[in-house]
Short mmCIF file of C-alpha atoms in Angstrom, two decimals:
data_model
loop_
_atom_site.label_atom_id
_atom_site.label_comp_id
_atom_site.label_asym_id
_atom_site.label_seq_id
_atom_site.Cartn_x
_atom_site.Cartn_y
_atom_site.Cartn_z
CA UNK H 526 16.02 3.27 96.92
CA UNK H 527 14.24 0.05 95.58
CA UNK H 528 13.18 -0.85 91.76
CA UNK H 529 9.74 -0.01 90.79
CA UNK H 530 7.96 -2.86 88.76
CA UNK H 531 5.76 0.40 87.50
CA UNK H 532 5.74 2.96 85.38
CA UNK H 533 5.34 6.93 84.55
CA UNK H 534 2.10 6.41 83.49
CA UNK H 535 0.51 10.32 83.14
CA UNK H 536 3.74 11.56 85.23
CA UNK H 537 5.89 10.74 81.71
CA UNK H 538 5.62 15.08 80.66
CA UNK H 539 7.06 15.71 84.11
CA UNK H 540 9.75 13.39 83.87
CA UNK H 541 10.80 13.85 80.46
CA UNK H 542 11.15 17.57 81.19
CA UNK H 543 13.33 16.86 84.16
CA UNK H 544 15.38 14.82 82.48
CA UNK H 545 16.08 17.38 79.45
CA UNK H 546 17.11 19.90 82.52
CA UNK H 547 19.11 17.44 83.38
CA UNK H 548 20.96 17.20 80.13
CA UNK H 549 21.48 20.60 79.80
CA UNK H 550 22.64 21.02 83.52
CA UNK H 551 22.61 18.36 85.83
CA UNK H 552 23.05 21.09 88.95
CA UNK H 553 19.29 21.88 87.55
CA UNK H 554 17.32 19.33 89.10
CA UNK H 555 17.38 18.22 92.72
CA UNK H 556 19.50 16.08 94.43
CA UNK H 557 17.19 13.21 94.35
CA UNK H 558 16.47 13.20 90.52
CA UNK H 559 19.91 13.42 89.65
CA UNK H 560 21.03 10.71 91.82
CA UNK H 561 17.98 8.24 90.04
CA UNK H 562 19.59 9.50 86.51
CA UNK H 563 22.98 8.61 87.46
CA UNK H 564 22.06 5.12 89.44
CA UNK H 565 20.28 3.95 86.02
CA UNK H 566 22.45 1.32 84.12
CA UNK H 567 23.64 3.34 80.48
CA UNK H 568 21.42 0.99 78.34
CA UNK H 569 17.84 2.09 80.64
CA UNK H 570 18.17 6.25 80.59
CA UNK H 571 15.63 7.45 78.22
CA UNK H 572 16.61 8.23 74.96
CA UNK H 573 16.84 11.25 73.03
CA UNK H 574 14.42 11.52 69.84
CA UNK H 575 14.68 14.05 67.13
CA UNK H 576 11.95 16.35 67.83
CA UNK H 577 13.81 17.32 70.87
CA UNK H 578 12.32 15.39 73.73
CA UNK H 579 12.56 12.06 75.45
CA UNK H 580 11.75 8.57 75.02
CA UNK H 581 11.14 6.04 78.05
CA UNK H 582 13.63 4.07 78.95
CA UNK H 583 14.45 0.63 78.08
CA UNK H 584 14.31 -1.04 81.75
CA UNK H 585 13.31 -0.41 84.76
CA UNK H 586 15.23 1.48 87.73
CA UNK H 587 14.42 3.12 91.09
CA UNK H 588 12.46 6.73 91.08
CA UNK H 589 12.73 9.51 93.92
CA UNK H 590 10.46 8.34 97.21
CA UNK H 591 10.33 12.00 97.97
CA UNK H 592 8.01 15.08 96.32
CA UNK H 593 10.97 17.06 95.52
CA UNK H 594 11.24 18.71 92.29
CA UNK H 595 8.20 16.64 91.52
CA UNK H 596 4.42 16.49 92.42
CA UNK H 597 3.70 13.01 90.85
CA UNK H 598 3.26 10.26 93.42
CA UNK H 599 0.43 7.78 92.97
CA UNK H 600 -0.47 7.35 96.40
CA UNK H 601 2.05 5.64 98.53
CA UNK H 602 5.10 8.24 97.88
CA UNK H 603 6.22 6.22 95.07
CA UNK H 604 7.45 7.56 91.22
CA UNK H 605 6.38 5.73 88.61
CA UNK H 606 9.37 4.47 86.46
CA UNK H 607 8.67 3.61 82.74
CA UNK H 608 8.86 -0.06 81.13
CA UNK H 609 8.48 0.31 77.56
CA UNK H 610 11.79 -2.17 76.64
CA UNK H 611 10.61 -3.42 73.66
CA UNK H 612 9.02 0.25 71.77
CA UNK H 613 12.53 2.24 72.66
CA UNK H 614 14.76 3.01 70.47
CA UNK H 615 18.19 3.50 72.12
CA UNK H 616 19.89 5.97 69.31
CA UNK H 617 19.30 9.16 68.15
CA UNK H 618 18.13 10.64 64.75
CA UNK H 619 20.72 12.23 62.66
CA UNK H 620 20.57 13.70 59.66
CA UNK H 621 20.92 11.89 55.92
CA UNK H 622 24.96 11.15 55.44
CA UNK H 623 25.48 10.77 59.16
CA UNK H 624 26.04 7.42 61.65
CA UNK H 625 23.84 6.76 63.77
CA UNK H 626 25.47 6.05 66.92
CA UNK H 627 24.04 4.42 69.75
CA UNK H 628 24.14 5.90 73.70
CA UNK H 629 26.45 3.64 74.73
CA UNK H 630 28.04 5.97 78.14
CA UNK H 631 24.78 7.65 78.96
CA UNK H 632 26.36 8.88 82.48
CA UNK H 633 28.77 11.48 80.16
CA UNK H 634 26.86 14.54 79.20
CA UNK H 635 29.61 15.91 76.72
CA UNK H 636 29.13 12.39 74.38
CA UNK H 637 25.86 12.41 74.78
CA UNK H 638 25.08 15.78 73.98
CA UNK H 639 27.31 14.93 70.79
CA UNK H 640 25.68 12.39 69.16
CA UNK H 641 22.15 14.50 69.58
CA UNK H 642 22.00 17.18 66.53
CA UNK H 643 21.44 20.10 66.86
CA UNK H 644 17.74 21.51 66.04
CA UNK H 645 18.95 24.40 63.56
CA UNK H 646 21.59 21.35 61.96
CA UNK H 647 18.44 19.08 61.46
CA UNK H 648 16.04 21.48 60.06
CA UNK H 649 19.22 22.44 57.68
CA UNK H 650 19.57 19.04 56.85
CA UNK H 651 16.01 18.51 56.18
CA UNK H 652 15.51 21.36 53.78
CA UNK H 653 18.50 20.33 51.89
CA UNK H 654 16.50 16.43 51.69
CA UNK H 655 13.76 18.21 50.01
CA UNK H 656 15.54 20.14 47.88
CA UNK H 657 17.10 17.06 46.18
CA UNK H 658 13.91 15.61 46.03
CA UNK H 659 12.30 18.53 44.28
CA UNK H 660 15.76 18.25 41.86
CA UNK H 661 15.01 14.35 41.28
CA UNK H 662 11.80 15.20 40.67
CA UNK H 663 12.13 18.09 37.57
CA UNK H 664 14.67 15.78 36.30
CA UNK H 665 11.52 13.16 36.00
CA UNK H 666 9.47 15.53 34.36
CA UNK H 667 11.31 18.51 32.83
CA UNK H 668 14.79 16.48 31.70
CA UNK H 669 13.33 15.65 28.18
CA UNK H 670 13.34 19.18 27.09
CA UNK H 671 16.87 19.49 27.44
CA UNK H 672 18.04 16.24 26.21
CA UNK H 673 20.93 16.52 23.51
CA UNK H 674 18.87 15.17 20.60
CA UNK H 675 20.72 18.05 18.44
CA UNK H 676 23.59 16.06 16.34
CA UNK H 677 24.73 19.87 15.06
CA UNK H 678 24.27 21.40 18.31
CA UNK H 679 22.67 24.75 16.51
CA UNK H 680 20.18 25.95 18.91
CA UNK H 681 21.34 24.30 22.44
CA UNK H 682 18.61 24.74 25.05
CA UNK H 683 20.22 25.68 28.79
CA UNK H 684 18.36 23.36 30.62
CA UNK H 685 17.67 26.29 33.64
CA UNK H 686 15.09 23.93 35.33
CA UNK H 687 17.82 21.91 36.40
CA UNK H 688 20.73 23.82 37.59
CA UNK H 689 21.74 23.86 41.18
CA UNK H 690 21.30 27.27 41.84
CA UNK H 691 17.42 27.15 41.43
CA UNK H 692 16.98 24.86 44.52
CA UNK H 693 19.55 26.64 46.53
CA UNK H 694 22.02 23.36 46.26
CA UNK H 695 24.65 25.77 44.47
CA UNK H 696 27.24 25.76 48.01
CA UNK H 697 26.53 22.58 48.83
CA UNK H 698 29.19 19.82 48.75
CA UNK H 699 28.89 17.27 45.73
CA UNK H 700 30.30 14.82 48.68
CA UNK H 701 27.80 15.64 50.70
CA UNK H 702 25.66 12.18 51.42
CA UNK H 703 21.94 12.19 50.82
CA UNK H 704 18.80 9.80 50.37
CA UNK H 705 17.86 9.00 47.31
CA UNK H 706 14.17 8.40 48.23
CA UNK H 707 12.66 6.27 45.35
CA UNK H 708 15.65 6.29 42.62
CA UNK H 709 16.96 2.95 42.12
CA UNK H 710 20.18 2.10 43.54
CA UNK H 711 21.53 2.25 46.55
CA UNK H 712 19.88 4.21 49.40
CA UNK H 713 22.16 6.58 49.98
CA UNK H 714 24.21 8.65 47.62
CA UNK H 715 26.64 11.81 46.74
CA UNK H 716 24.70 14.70 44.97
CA UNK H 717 27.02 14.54 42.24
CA UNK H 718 26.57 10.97 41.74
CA UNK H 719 22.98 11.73 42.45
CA UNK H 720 22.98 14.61 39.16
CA UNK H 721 24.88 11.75 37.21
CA UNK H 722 22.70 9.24 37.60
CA UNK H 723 19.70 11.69 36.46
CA UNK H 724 21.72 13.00 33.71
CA UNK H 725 22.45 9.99 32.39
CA UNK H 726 18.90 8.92 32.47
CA UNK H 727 16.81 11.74 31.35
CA UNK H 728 19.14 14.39 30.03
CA UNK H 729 21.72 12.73 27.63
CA UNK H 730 20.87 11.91 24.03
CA UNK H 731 17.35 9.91 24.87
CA UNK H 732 14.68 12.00 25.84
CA UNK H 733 11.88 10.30 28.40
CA UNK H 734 8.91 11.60 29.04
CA UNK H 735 6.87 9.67 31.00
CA UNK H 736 5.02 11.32 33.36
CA UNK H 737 1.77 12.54 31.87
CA UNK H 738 0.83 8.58 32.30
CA UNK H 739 -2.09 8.66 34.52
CA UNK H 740 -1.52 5.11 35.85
CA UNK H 741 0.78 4.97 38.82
CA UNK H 742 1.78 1.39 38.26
CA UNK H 743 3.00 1.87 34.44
CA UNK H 744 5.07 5.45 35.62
CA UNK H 745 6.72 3.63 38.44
CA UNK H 746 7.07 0.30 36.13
CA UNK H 747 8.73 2.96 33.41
CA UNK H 748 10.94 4.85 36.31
CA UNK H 749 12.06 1.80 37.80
CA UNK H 750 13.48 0.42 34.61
CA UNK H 751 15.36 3.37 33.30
CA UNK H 752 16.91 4.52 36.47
CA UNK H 753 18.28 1.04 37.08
CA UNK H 754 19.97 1.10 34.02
CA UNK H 755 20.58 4.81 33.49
CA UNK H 756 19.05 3.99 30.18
CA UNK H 757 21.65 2.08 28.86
CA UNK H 758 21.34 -1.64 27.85
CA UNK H 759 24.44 -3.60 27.65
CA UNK H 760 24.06 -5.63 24.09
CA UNK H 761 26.13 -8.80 23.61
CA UNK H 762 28.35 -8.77 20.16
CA UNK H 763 25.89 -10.93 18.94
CA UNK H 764 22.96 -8.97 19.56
CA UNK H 765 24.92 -5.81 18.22
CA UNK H 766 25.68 -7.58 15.03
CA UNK H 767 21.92 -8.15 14.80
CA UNK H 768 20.99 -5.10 15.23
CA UNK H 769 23.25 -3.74 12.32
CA UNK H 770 22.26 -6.63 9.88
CA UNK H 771 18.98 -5.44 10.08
CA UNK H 772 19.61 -1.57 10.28
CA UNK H 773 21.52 -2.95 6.90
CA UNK H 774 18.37 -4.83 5.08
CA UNK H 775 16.25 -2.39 6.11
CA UNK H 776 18.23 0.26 4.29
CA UNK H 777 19.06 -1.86 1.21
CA UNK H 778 15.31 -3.09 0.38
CA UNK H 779 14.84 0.65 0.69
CA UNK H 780 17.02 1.73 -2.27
CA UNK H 781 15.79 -1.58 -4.11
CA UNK H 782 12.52 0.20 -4.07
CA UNK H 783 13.66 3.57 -4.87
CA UNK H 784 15.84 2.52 -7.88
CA UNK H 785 13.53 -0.22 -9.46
CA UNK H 786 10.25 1.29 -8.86
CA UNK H 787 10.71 4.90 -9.76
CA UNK H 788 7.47 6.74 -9.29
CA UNK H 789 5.21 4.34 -7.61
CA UNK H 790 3.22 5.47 -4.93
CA UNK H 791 4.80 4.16 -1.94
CA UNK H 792 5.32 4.94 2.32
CA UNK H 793 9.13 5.15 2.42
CA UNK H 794 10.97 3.99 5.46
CA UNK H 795 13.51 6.79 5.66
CA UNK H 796 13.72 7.94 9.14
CA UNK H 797 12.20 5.23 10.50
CA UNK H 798 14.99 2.40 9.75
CA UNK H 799 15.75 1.60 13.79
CA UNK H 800 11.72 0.85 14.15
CA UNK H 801 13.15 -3.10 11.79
CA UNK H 802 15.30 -4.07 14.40
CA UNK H 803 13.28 -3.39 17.20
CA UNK H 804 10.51 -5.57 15.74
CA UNK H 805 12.71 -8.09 15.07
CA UNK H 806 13.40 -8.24 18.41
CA UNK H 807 9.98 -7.49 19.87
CA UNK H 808 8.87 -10.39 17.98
CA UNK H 809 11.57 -12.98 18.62
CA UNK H 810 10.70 -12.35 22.30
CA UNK H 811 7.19 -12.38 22.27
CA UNK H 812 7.84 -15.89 20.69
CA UNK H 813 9.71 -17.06 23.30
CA UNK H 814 7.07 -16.00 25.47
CA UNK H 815 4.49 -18.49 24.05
CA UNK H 816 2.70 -15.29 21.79
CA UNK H 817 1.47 -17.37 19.05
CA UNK H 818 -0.51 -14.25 16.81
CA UNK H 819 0.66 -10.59 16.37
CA UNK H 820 -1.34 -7.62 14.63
CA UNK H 821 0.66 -4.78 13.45
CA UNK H 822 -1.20 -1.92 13.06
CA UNK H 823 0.93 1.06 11.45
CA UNK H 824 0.07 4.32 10.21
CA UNK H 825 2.13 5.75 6.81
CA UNK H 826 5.89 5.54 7.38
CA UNK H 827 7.20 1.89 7.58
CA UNK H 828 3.96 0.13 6.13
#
């Protein structure tokens, strides 16, 4: 048999069927077919693809000259052969937390067959995907309700939005690997360092809630920025010690007040003490931005 410089062309259905018979059962198809699926080199069979069918291979090889087992000839009693190298992708699909490992011995139908899953293990694997996502998801826009902003813990809330059992990841393995989709950090993850990171950003002692923004750009800007961190921001000692100095005026010039002017009308900053700090802050880096004016507009505490 000679190589075709062609290629399947509207015969491609035909030949990708024969070639899954051939994968289940190579006894299936005839003689001739099986002999052109063995003669290919292992890096030109057609590959396998997730849906369950057949890609065309990556080179060129010899078809069957004959009509057996097969009706498409173009003429002149000759198969076309397929020539898509550089659109082929030469390894299968698996599912999230698997390799991905490429046909190397195409000729063996026991590896091959191995590194192809299963249609009832992808569509498992799939549904547990989305399920994550949906998790990530309520964490984004139901995890402020149950954040621990209690210090006496009197009326906890069970945060039943967010437990396992509601999106049927209850038996799953926390080893088991999954994408992360759109959280920050690395692609891939556990699902218990997947709940972590989530806890630790939406359902610890801060409270976000974000989502009601209407602009995409500011939720994702918002989203990006606290998952990356978990929420946390690492302070030098200096910047701690700032912090606390002015927690400390702030607290002091309050009591001045109290003691010295007793019964003036006044907007007391009780409660409100962190908001010194943070405008410290705010405004040393606006500075150092090149701001050269700020308006403070305020509405009763803290004036």
């Amino acid at each position: 048999m000679s190589h075709l410089d062609v290629d399947f062309g509207f015969n491609q259905a035909l030949v990708e069927e024969l070639f899954l018979q051939y994968c289940d059962n190579p006894a299936s198809v005839s003689e001739e077919w099986r002999s052109f699926f063995e003669s290919l080199p292992a890096d030109a069979l057609p590959s396998l693809t997730s849906a369950g069918g057949v890609r065309a291979p990556a080179a060129r090889g010899a078809a069957p000259t004959n009509g057996s087992n097969g009706n498409g000839t173009n003429g002149n009693g000759k198969y076309l052969v397929p020539a898509y190298a550089d659109e082929v992708s030469t390894s299968a699909f698996l599912p999230p937390g698997e390799e991905q490992e490429p046909f190397v011995d195409r000729r063996s139908l026991e590896r091959r067959m191995e590194s192809f899953p299963r249609s009832e293990d992808f569509l498992t694997a799939t549904t547990l995907q989305g399920r994550v996502s949906a998790l990530v998801n309520a964490f984004r826009v139901r995890g402020h309700l149950f954040a621990d902003v209690d210090p006496l813990n009197l009326n906890p809330i069970p945060p039943d939005d967010l437990l396992l059992e509601r999106y049927g990841l209850s038996n799953v393995t926390p080893e088991t690997l999954f994408s992360t989709g759109d959280m920050e950090g690395p692609a891939v993850a556990t699902l218990a360092e997947i709940i972590r990171r989530l806890k630790e950003t939406y359902h610890r002692t801060i409270g976000v809630e974000f989502t009601f923004i209407e602009e995409r750009e500011q939720r994702t800007w918002l989203q990006r920025r606290m998952e990356s961190t978990c929420n946390r921001i690492d302070l030098t000692a200096e910047a701690q010690l700032r912090i606390l100095s002015k927690l400390t005026d702030a607290e002091i010039f309050e009591q001045f007040l109290h003691t010295n002017y007793v019964g003036a009308k006044r907007f007391s900053l009780e409660g409100a003490e962190s908001l010194i700090p943070l405008m410290d802050l705010m405004v040393d880096r606006l500075s150092e931005l090149g701001t050269e004016e700020i308006v403070i507009g305020m509405a009763h505490r803290g004036r």
